[in-house]
PDB file of C-alpha atoms in Angstrom:
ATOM      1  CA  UNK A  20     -12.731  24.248 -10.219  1.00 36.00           C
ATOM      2  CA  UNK A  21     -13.841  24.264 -14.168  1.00 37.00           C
ATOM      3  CA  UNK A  22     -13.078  21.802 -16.561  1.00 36.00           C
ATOM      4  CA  UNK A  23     -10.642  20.133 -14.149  1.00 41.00           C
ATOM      5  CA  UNK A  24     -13.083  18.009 -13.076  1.00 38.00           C
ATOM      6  CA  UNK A  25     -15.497  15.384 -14.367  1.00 43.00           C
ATOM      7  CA  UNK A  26     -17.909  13.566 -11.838  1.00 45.00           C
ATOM      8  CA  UNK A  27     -18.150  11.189 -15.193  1.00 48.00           C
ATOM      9  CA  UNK A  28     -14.672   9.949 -15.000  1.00 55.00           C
ATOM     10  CA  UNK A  29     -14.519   9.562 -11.097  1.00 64.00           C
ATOM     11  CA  UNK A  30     -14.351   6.373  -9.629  1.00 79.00           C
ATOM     12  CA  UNK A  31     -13.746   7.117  -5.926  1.00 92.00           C
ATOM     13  CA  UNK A  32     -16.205   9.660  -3.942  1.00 91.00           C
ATOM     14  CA  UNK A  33     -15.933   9.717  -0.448  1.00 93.00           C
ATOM     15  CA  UNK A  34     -17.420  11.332   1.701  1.00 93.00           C
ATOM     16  CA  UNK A  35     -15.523  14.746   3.520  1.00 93.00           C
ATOM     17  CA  UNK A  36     -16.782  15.442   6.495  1.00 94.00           C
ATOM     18  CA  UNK A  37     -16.698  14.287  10.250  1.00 94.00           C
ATOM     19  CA  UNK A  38     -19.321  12.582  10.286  1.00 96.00           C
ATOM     20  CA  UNK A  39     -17.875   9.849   7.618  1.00 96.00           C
ATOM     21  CA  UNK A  40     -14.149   9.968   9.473  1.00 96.00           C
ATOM     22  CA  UNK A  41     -15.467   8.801  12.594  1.00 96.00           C
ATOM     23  CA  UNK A  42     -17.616   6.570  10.681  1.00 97.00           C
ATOM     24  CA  UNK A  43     -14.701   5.034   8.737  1.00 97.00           C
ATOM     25  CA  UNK A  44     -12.504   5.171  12.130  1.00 97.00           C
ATOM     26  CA  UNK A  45     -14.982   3.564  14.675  1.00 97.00           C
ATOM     27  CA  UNK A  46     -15.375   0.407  11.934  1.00 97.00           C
ATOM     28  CA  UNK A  47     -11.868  -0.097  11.577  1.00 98.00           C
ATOM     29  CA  UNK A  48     -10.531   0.289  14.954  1.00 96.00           C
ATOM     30  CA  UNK A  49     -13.110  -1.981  16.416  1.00 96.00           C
ATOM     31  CA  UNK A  50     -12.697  -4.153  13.474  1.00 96.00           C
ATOM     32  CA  UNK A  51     -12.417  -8.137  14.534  1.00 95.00           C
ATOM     33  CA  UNK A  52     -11.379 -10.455  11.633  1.00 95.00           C
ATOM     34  CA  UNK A  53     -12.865 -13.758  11.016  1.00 92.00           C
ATOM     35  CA  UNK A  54     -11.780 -17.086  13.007  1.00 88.00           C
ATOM     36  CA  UNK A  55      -8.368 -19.043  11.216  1.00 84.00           C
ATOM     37  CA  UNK A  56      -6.535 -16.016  10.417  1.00 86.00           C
ATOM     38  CA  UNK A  57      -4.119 -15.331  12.856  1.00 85.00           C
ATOM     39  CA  UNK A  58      -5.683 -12.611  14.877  1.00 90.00           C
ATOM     40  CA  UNK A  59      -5.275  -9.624  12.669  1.00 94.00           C
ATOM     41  CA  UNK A  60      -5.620  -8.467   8.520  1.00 96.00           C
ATOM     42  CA  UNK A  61      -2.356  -8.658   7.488  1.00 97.00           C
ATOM     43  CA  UNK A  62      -1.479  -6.111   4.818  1.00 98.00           C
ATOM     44  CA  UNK A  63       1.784  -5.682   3.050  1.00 97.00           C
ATOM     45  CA  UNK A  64       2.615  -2.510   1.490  1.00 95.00           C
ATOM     46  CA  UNK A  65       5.182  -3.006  -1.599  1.00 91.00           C
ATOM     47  CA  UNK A  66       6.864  -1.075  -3.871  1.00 87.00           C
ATOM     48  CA  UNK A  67       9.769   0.304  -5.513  1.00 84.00           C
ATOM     49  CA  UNK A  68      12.347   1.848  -3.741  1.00 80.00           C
ATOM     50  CA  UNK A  69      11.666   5.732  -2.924  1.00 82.00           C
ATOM     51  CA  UNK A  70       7.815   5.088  -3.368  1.00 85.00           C
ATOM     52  CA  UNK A  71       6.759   6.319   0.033  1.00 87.00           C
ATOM     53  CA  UNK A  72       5.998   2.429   1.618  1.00 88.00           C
ATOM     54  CA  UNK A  73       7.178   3.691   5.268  1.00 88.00           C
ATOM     55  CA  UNK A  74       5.241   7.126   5.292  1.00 90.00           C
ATOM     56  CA  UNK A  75       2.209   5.472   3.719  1.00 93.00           C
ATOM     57  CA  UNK A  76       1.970   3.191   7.230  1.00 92.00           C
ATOM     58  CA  UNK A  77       2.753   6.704   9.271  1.00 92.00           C
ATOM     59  CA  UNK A  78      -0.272   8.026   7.879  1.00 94.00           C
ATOM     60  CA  UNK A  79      -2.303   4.764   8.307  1.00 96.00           C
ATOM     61  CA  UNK A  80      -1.554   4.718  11.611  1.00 95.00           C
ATOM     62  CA  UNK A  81      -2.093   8.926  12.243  1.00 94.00           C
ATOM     63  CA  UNK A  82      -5.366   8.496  10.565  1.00 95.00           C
ATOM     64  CA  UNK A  83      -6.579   5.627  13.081  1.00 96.00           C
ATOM     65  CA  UNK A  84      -5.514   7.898  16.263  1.00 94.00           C
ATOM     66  CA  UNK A  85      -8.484   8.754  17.927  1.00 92.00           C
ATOM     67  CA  UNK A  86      -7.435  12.285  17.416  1.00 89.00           C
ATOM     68  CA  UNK A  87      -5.571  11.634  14.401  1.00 88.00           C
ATOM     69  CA  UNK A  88      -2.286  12.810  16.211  1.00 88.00           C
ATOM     70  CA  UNK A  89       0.606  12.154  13.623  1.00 88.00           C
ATOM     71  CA  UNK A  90       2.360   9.182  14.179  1.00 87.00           C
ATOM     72  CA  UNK A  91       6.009   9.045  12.486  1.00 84.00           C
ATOM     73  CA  UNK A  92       7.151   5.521  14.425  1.00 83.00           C
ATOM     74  CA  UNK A  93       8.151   4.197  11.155  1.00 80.00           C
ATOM     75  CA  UNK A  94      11.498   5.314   9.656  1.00 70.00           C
ATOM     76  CA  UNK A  95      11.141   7.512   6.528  1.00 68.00           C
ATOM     77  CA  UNK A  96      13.298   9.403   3.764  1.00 59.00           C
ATOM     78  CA  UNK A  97      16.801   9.129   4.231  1.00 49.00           C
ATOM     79  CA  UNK A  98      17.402   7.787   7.937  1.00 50.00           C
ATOM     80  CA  UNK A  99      19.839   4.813   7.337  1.00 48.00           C
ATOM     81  CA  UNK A 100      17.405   2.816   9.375  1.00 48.00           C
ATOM     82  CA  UNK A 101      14.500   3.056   6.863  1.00 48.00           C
ATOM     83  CA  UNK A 102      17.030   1.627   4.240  1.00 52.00           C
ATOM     84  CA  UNK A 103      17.754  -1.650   6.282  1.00 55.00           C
ATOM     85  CA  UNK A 104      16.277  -4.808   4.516  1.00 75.00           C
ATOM     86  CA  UNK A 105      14.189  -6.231   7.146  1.00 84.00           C
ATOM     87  CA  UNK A 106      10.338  -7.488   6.962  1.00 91.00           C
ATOM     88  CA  UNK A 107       8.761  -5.588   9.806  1.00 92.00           C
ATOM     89  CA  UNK A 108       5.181  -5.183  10.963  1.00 93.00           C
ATOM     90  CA  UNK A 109       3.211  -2.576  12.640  1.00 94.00           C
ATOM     91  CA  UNK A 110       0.011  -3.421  13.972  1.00 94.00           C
ATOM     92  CA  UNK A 111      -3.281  -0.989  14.742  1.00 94.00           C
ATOM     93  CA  UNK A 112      -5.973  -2.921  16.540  1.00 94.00           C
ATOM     94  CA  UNK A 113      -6.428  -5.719  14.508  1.00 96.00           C
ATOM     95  CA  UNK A 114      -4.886  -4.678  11.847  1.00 97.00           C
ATOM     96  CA  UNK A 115      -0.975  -5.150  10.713  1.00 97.00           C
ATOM     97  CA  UNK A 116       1.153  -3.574   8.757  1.00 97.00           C
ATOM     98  CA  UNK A 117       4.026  -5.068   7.108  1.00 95.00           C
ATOM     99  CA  UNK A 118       6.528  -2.812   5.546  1.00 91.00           C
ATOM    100  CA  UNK A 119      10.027  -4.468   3.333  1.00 85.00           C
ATOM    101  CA  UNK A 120      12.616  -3.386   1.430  1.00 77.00           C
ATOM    102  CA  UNK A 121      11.419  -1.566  -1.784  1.00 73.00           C
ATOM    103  CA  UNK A 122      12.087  -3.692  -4.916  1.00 72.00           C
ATOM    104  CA  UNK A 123      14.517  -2.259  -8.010  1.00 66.00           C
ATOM    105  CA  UNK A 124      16.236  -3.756 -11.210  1.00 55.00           C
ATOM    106  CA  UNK A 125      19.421  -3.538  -9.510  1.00 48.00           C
ATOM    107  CA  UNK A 126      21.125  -4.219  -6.276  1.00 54.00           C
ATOM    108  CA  UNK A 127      22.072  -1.361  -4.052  1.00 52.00           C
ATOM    109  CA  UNK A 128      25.127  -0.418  -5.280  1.00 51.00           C
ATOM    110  CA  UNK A 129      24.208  -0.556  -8.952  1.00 52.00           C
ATOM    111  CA  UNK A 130      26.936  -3.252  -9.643  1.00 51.00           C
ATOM    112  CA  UNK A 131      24.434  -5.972 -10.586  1.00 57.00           C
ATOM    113  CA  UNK A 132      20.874  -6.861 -11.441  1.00 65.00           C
ATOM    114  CA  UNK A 133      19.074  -8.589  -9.179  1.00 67.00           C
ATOM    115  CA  UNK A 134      17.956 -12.395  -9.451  1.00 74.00           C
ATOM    116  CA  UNK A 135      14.639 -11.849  -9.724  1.00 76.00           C
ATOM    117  CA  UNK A 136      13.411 -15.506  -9.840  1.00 82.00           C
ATOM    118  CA  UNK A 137      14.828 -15.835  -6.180  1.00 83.00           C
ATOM    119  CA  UNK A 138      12.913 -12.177  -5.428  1.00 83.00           C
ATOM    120  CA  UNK A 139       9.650 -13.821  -6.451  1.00 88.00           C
ATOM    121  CA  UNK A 140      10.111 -16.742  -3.889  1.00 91.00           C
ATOM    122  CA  UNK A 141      11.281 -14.429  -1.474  1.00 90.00           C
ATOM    123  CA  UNK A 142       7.951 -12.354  -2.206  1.00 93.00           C
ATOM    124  CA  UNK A 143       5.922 -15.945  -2.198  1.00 94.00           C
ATOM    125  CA  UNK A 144       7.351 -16.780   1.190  1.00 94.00           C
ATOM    126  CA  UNK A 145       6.246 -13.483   2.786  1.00 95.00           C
ATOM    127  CA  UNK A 146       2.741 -13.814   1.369  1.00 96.00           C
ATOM    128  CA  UNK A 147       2.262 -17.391   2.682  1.00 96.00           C
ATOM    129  CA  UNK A 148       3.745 -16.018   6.385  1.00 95.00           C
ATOM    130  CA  UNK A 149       7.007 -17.862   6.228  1.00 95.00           C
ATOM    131  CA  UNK A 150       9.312 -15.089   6.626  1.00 93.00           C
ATOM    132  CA  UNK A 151       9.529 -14.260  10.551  1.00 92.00           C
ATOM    133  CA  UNK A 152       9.584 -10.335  11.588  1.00 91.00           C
ATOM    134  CA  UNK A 153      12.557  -8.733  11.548  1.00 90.00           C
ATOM    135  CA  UNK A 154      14.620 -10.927   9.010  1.00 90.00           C
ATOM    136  CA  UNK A 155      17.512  -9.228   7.504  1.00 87.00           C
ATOM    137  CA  UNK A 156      16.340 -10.042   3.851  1.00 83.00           C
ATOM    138  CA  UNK A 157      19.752  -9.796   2.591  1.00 79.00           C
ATOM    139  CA  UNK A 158      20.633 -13.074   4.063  1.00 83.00           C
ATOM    140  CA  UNK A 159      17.388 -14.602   3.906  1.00 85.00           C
ATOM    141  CA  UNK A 160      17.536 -17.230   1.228  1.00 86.00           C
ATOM    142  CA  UNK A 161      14.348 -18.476  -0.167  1.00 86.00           C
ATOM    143  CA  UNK A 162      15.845 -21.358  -2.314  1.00 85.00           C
ATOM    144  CA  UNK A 163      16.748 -22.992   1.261  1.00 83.00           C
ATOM    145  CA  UNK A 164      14.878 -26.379   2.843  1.00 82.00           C
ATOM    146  CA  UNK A 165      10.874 -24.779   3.247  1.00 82.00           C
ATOM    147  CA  UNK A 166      10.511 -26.965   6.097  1.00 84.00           C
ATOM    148  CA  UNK A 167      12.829 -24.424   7.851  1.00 86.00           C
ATOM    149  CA  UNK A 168      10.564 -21.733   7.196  1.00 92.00           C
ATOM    150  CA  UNK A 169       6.948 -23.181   8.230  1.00 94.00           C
ATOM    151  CA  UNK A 170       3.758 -21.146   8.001  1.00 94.00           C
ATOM    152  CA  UNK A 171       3.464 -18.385  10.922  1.00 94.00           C
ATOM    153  CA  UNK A 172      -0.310 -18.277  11.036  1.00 92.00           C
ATOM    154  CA  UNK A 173      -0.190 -14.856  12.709  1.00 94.00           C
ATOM    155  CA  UNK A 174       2.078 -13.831   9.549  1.00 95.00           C
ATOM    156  CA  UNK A 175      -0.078 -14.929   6.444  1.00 96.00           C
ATOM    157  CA  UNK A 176      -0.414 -11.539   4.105  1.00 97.00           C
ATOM    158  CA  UNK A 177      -4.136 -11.086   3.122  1.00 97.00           C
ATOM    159  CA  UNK A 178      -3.824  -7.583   1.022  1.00 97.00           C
ATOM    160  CA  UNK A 179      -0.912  -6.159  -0.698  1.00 97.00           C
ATOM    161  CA  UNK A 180      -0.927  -2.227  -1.659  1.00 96.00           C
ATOM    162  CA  UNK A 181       1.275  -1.588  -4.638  1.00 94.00           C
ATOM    163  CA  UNK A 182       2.483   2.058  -3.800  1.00 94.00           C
ATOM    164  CA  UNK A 183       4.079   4.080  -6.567  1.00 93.00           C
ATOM    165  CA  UNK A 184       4.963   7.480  -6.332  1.00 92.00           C
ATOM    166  CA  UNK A 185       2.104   9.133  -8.526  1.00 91.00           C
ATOM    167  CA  UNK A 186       4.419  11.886  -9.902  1.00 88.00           C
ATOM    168  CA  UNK A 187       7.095  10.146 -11.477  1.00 88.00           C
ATOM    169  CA  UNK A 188       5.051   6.959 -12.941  1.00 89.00           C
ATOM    170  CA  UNK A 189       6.249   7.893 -16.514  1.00 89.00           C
ATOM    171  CA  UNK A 190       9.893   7.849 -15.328  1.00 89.00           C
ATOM    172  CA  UNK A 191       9.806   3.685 -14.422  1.00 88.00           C
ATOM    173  CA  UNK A 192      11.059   2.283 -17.101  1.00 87.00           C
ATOM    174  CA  UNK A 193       9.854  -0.636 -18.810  1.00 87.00           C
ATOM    175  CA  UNK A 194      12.091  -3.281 -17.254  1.00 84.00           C
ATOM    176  CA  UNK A 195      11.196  -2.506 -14.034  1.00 84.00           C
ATOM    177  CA  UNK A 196       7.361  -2.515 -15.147  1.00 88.00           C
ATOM    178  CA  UNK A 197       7.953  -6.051 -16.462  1.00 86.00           C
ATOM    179  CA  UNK A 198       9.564  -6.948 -12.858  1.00 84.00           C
ATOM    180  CA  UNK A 199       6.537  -5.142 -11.207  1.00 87.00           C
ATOM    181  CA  UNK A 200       4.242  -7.529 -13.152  1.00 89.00           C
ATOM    182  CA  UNK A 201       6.106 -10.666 -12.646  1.00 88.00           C
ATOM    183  CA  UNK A 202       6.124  -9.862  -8.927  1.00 89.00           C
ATOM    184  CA  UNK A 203       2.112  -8.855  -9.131  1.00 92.00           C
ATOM    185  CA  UNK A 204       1.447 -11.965 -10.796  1.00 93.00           C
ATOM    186  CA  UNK A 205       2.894 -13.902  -7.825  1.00 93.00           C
ATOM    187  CA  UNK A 206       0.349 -11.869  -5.474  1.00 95.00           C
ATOM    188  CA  UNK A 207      -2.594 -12.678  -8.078  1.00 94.00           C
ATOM    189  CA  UNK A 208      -2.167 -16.397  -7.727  1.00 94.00           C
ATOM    190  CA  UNK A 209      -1.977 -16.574  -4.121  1.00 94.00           C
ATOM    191  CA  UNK A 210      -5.841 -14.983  -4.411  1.00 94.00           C
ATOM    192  CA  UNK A 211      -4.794 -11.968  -2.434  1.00 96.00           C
ATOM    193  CA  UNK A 212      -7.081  -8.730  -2.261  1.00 96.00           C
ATOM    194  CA  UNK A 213      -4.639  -5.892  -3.518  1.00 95.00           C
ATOM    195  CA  UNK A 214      -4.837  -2.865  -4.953  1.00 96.00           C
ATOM    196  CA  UNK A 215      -2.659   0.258  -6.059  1.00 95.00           C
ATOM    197  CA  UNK A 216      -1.536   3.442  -3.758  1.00 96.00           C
ATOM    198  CA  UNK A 217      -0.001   6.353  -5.115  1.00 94.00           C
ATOM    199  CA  UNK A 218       1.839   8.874  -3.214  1.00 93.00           C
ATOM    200  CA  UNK A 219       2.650  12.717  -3.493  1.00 90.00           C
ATOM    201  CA  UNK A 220      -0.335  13.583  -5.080  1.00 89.00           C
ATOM    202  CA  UNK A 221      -0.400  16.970  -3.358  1.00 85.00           C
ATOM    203  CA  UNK A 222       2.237  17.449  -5.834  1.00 87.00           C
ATOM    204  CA  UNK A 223       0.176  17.662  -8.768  1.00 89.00           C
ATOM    205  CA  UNK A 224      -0.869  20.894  -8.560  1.00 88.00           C
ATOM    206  CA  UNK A 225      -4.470  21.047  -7.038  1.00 88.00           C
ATOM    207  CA  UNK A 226      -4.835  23.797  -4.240  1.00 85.00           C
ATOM    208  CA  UNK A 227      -5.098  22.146  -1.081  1.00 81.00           C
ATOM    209  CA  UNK A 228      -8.429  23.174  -0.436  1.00 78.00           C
ATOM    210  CA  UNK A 229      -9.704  21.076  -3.044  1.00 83.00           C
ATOM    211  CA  UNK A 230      -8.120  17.722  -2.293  1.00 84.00           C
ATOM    212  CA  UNK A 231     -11.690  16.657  -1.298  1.00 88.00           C
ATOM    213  CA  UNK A 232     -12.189  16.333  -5.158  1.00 90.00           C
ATOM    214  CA  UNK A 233      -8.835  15.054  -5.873  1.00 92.00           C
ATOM    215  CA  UNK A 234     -10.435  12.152  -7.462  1.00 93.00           C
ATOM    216  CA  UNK A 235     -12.328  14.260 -10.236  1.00 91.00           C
ATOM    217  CA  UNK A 236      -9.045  16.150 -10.966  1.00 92.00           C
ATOM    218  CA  UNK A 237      -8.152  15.793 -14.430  1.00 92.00           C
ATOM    219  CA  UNK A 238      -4.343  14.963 -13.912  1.00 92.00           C
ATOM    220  CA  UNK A 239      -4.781  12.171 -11.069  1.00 93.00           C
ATOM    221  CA  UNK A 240      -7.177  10.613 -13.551  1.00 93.00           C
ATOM    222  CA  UNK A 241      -4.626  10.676 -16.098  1.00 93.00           C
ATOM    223  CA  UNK A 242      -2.543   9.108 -13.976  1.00 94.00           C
ATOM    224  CA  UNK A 243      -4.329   6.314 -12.938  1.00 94.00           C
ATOM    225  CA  UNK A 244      -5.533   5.611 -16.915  1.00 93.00           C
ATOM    226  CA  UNK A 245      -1.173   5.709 -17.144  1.00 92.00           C
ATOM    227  CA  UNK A 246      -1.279   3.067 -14.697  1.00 91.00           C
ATOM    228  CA  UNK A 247      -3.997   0.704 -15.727  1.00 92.00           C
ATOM    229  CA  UNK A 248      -2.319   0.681 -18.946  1.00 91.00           C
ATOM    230  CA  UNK A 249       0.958  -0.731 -17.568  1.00 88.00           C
ATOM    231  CA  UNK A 250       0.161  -2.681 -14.891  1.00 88.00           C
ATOM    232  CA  UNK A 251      -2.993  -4.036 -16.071  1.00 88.00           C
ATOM    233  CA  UNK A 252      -5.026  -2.855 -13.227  1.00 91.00           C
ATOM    234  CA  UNK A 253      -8.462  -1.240 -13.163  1.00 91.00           C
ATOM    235  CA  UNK A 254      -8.632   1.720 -11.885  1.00 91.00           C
ATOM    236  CA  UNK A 255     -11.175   1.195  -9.164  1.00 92.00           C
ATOM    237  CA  UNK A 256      -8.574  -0.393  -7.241  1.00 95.00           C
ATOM    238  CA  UNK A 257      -6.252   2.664  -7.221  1.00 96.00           C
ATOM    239  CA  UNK A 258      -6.444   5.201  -4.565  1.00 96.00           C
ATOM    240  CA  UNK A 259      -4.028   7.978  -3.107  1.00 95.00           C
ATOM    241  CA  UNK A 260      -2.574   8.512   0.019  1.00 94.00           C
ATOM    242  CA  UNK A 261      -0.768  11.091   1.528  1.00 89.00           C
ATOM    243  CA  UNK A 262       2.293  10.910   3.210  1.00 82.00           C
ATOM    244  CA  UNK A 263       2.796  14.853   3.612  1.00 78.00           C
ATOM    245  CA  UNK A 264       1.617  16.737   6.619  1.00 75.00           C
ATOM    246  CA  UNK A 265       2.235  19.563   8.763  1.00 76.00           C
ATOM    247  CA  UNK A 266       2.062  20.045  12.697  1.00 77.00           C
ATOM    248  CA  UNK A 267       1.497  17.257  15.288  1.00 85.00           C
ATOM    249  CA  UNK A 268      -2.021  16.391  13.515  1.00 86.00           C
ATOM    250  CA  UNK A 269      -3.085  15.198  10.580  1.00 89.00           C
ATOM    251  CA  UNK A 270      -5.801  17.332   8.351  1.00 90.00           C
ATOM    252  CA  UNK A 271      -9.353  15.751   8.243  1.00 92.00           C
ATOM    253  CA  UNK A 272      -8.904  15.317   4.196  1.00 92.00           C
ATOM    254  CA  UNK A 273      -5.844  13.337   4.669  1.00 92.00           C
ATOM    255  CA  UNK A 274      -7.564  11.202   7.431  1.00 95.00           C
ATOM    256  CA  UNK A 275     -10.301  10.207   5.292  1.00 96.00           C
ATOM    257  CA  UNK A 276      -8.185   9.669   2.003  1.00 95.00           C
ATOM    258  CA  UNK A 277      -6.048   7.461   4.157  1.00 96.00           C
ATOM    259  CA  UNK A 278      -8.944   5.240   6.093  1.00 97.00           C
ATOM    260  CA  UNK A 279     -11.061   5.217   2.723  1.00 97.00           C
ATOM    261  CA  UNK A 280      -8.660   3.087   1.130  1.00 97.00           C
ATOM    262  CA  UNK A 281      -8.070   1.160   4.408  1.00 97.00           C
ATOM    263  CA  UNK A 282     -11.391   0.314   4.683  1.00 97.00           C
ATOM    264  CA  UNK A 283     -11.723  -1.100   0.829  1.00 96.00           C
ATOM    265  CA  UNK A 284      -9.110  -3.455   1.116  1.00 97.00           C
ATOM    266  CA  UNK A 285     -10.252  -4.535   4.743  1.00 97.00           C
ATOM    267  CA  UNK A 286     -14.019  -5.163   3.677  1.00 97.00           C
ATOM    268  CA  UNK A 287     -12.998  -6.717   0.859  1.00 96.00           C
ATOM    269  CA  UNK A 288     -10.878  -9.067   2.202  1.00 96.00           C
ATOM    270  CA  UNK A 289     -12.887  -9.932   5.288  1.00 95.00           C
ATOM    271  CA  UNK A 290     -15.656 -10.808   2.317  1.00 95.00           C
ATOM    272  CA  UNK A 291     -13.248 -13.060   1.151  1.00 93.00           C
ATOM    273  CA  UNK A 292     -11.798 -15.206   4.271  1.00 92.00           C
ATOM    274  CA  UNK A 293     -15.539 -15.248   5.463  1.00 88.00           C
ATOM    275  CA  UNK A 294     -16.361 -17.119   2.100  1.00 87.00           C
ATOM    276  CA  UNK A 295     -13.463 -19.459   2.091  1.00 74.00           C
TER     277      UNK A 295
END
């Protein structure tokens, strides 16, 4: 491994074997969230579009099979029905996961920017649980009467993953970084746990067999200290995922990688609603 990596620099070290995926798996599945919030931990998973958002909940829910079968019940890539602007949800025990339309500078068809005052509504909305499941967000209009939207208890968002697709960070441009914090700043004031996801890492050119380590490798670090820098993050709350695999079960690595994070953001925010 050489100079790649540097336990001084790391700021994530799980734990690889079985032992700590059943371990992560067991707390999570028979996870039961505190009284007054709707049932289940609500988590949203948000980011531009192309990031991975879809794949990310694929591999969420793979990694909390008991036998970590792959689970692909979420549209990916370039079905049409992946593309569709609606707010759906997913749910794993007590846990739910809500996947949207990825966010951009400009509309689909690249004829226009989008308003993104009325985006960070629309975002506000879904974070307060006002925005019922399946709503075709291209006709959802968040400068309408609130009253017609009241609070879905069941809906309230309690953590929001920011997923960016680790590999081409330095090609988002600066606009859409200002966007990204605009919309970030919305989540920050609502008090919600959150915390940054980044995709493809097996991309970066660590052999496979390492990807235990992959948070002592040099260029995920890197990364990450990009990140920080621009979305004024620490990097404690950044983690990867991955939203590659082979066969019709997920690899122990990925498991773990996947519920590590999973279990962060759920302790964490359980912490939280148990204190308010």
């Amino acid at each position: 491994m050489g100079s790649d990596f540097s336990k001084e620099d790391s700021f994530h070290f799980p734990t690889m074997d079985k032992r700590n995926l059943n371990t992560l798996r067991d707390y999570l599945r028979n996870y039961n969230p505190p009284e007054g919030c709707g049932g289940c931990i609500n988590i949203l998973l948000f980011g531009l579009v192309g990031a991975g958002k879809s794949s990310i909940i694929n591999t969420f829910l793979s990694a909390l099979d008991p036998r970590g079968a792959t689970i692909t019940c979420v549209p990916t890539g370039n079905n049409p029905v992946c593309l569709t602007p609606e707010l759906r949800s997913y749910r794993a025990g007590k846990i739910k996961f809500w996947d949207s339309a990825g966010w951009n500078v400009m509309n689909p068809d690249q004829t226009k920017r989008v308003n993104w005052k009325k985006k960070k509504r629309e975002l506000q909305m879904i974070l307060e649980g006002r925005v019922p499941i399946q709503t075709d967000l291209r006709s959802f209009d968040p400068d309408s009467d609130i009253s017609s939207y009241p609070v879905i208890p069941e809906n309230v968002i309690h953590g929001v993953a920011f997923v960016f697709d680790i590999n081409t960070i330095e090609n988002i441009s600066d606009d859409k970084m200002n966007v990204f914090q605009e919309l970030e700043t919305t989540v920050v004031q609502k008090y919600i746990h959150r915390v940054v996801i980044g995709t493809q890492f097996d991309l970066l050119g660590m052999p496979e067999k390492h990807n235990a380590w992959i948070y002592e490798f040099k260029p995920l670090q890197q990364k990450f200290e990009n990140l920080a820098v621009r979305t004024g993050m620490e990097r404690r709350s950044m983690f990867v995922v991955s939203n590659r695999w082979r066969g019709d079960q997920i690899e122990m690595i990925k498991c773990i990688l996947a519920l590590y994070v999973l279990d962060n953001m759920v302790r964490n925010i359980d912490r939280f609603l148990r204190v308010v």
